XYZ file of N, CA and C in Angstrom:
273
model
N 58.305 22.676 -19.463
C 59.225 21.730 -20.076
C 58.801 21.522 -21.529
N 59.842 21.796 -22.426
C 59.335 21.249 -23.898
C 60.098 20.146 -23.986
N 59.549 19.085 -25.245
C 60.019 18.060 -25.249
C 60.113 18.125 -27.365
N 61.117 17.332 -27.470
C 61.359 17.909 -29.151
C 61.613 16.255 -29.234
N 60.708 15.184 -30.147
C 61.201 14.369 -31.060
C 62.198 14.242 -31.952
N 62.799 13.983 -31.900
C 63.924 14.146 -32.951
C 63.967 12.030 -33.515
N 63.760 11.248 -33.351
C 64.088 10.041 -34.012
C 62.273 9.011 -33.514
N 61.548 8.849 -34.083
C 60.291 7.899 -33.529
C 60.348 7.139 -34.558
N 61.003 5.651 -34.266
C 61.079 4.746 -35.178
C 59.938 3.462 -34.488
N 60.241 2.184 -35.172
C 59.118 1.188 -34.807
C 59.968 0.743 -33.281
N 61.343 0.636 -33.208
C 61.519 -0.294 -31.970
C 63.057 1.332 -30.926
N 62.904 2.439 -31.557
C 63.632 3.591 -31.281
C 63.208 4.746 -30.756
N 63.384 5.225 -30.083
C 62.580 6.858 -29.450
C 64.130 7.764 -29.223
N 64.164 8.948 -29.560
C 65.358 9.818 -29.427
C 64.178 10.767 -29.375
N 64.540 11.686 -28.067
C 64.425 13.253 -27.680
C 64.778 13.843 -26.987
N 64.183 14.994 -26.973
C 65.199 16.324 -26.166
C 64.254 16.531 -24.874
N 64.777 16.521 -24.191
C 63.988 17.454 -22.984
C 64.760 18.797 -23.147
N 64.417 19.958 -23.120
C 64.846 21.531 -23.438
C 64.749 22.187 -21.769
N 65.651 22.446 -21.350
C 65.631 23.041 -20.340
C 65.959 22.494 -18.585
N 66.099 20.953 -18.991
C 66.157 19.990 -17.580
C 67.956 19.684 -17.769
N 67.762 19.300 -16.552
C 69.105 18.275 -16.331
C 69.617 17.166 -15.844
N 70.480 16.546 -15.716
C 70.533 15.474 -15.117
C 69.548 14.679 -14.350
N 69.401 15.516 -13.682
C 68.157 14.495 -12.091
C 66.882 13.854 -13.135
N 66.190 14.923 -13.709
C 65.125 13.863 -14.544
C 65.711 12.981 -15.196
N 66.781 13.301 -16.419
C 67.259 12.336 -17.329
C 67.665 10.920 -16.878
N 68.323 10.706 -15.439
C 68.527 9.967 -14.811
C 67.672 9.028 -14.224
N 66.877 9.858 -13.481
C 65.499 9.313 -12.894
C 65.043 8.549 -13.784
N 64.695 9.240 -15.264
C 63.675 8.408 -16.358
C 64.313 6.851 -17.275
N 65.914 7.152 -17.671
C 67.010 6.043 -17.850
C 67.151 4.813 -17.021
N 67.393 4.998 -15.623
C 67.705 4.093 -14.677
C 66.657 3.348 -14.372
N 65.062 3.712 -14.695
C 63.810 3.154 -14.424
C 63.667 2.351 -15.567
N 63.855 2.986 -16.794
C 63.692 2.098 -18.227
C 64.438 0.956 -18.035
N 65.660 0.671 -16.831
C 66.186 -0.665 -17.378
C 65.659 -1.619 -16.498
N 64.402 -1.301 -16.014
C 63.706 -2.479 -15.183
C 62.621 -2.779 -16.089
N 62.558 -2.664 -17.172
C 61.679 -3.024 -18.035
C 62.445 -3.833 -18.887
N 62.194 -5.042 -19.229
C 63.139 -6.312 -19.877
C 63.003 -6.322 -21.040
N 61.931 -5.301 -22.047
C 62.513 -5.478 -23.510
C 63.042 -4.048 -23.454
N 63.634 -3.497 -22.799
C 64.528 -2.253 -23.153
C 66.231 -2.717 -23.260
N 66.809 -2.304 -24.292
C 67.903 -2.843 -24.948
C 68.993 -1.618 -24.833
N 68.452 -0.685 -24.926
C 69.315 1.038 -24.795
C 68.474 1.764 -24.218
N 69.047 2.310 -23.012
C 68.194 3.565 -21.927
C 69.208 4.332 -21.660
N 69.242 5.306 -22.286
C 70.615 6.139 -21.564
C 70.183 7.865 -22.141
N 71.047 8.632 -21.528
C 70.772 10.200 -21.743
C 72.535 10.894 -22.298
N 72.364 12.018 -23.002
C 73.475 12.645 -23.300
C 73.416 14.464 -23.120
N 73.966 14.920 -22.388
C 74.000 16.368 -22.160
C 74.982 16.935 -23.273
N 75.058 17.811 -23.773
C 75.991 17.513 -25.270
C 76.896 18.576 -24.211
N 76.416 19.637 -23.862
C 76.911 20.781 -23.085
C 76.765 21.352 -21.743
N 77.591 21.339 -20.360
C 77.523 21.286 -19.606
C 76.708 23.111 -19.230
N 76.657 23.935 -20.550
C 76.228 24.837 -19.994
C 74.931 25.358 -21.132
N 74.737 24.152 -21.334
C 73.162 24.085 -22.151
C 72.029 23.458 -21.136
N 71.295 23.701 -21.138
C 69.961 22.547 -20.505
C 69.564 21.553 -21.405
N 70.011 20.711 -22.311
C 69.086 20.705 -23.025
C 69.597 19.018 -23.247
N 69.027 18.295 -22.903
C 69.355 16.553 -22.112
C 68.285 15.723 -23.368
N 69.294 14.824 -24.322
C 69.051 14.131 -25.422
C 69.153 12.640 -24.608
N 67.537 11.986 -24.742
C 67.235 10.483 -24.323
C 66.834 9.821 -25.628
N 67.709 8.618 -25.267
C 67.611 7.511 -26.439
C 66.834 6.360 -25.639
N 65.979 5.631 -26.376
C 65.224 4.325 -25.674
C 65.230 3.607 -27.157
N 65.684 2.046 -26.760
C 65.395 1.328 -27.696
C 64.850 -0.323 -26.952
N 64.443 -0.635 -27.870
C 63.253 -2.152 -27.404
C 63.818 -2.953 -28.076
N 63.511 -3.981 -28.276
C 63.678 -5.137 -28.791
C 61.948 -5.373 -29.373
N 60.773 -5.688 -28.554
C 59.437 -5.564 -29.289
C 58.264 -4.810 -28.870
N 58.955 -4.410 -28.016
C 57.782 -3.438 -27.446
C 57.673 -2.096 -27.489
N 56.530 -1.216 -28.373
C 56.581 0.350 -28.751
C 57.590 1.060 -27.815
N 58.714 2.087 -28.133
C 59.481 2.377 -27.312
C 58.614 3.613 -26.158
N 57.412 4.461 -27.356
C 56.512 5.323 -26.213
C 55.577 4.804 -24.852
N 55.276 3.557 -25.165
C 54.685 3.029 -24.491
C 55.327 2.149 -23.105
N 56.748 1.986 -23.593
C 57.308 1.650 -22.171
C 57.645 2.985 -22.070
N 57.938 4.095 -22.231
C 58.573 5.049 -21.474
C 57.194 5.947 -20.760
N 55.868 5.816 -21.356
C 54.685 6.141 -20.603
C 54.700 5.428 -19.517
N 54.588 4.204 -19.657
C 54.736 2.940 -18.322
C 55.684 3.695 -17.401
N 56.953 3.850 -17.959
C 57.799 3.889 -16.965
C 57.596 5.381 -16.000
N 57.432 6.231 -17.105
C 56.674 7.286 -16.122
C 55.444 7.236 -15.316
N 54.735 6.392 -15.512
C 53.243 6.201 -14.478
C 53.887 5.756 -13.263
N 54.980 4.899 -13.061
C 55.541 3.771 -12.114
C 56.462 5.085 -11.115
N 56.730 6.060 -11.885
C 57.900 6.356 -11.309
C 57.035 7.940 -10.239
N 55.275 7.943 -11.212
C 54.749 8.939 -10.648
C 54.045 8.186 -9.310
N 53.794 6.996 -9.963
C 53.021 6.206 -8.385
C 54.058 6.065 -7.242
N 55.490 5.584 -7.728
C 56.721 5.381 -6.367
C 56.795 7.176 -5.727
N 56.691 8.240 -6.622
C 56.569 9.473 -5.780
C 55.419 9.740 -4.863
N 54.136 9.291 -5.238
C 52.717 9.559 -4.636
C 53.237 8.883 -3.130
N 53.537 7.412 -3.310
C 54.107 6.686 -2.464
C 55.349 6.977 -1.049
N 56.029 7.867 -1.692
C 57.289 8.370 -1.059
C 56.426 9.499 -0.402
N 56.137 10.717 -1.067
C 54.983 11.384 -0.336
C 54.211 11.305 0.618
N 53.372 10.168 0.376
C 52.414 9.713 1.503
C 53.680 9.320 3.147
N 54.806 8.475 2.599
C 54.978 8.035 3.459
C 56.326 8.968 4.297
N 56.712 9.930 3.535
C 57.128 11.015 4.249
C 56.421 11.783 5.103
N 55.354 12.295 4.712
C 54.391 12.842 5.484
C 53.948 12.722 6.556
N 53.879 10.875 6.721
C 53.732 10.290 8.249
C 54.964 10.476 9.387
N 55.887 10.257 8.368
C 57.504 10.142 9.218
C 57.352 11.679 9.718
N 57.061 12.691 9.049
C 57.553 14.034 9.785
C 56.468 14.636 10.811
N 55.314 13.824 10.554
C 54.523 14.487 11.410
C 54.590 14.280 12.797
C-alpha cells in the first residue's frame, strides 16, 4: 500500500491511499467520527476504475495525524478482538 500526502495542515490531513478501495476507506472514515474533535471524515474515489481512494480528516484542535493514528490502533485492537473471538466460535 502506498500512501501520498497531498494537504498536512495544522487542523487538515488530505491523502491518497494508491491501490485500495472502498472497504478500508470506509472502515478508516466511519471510525474517525467517534472521535469528537473530528469535524470532516469522509473519502472520495474520483474513478470507479482507478484504485486510488482520496481521505480528508479535519479537527477542530486536535493534530489531524494523531487522531487518525488513534483511530487506527482502535480499529487494529477491535480486529485482534474479533479474531480472538471468532476463533472460539468456530472451534
Amino acid at each position: 500500500m502506498e500512501i501520498k500526502v497531498l494537504d498536512n495542515e495544522k487542523n487538515r490531513l488530505r491523502f491518497e491511499l494508491v491501490g485500495e478501495t472502498h472497504t478500508l476507506a470506509n472502515l478508516i472514515t466511519k471510525e474517525l467520527w467517534n472521535e469528537g474533535d473530528v469535524t470532516v471524515s469522509g473519502y472520495n474515489l474520483k474513478h470507479p476504475q482507478t484504485k486510488n481512494i482520496m481521505i480528508l480528516i479535519e479537527t477542530t484542535k486536535k493534530d489531524p495525524k494523531k487522531v487518525l493514528l488513534d483511530t487506527l490502533n482502535t480499529l487494529k485492537k477491535r480486529s485482534s478482538e474479533f479474531n480472538t473471538h471468532f476463533k472460539k466460535a468456530v472451534k
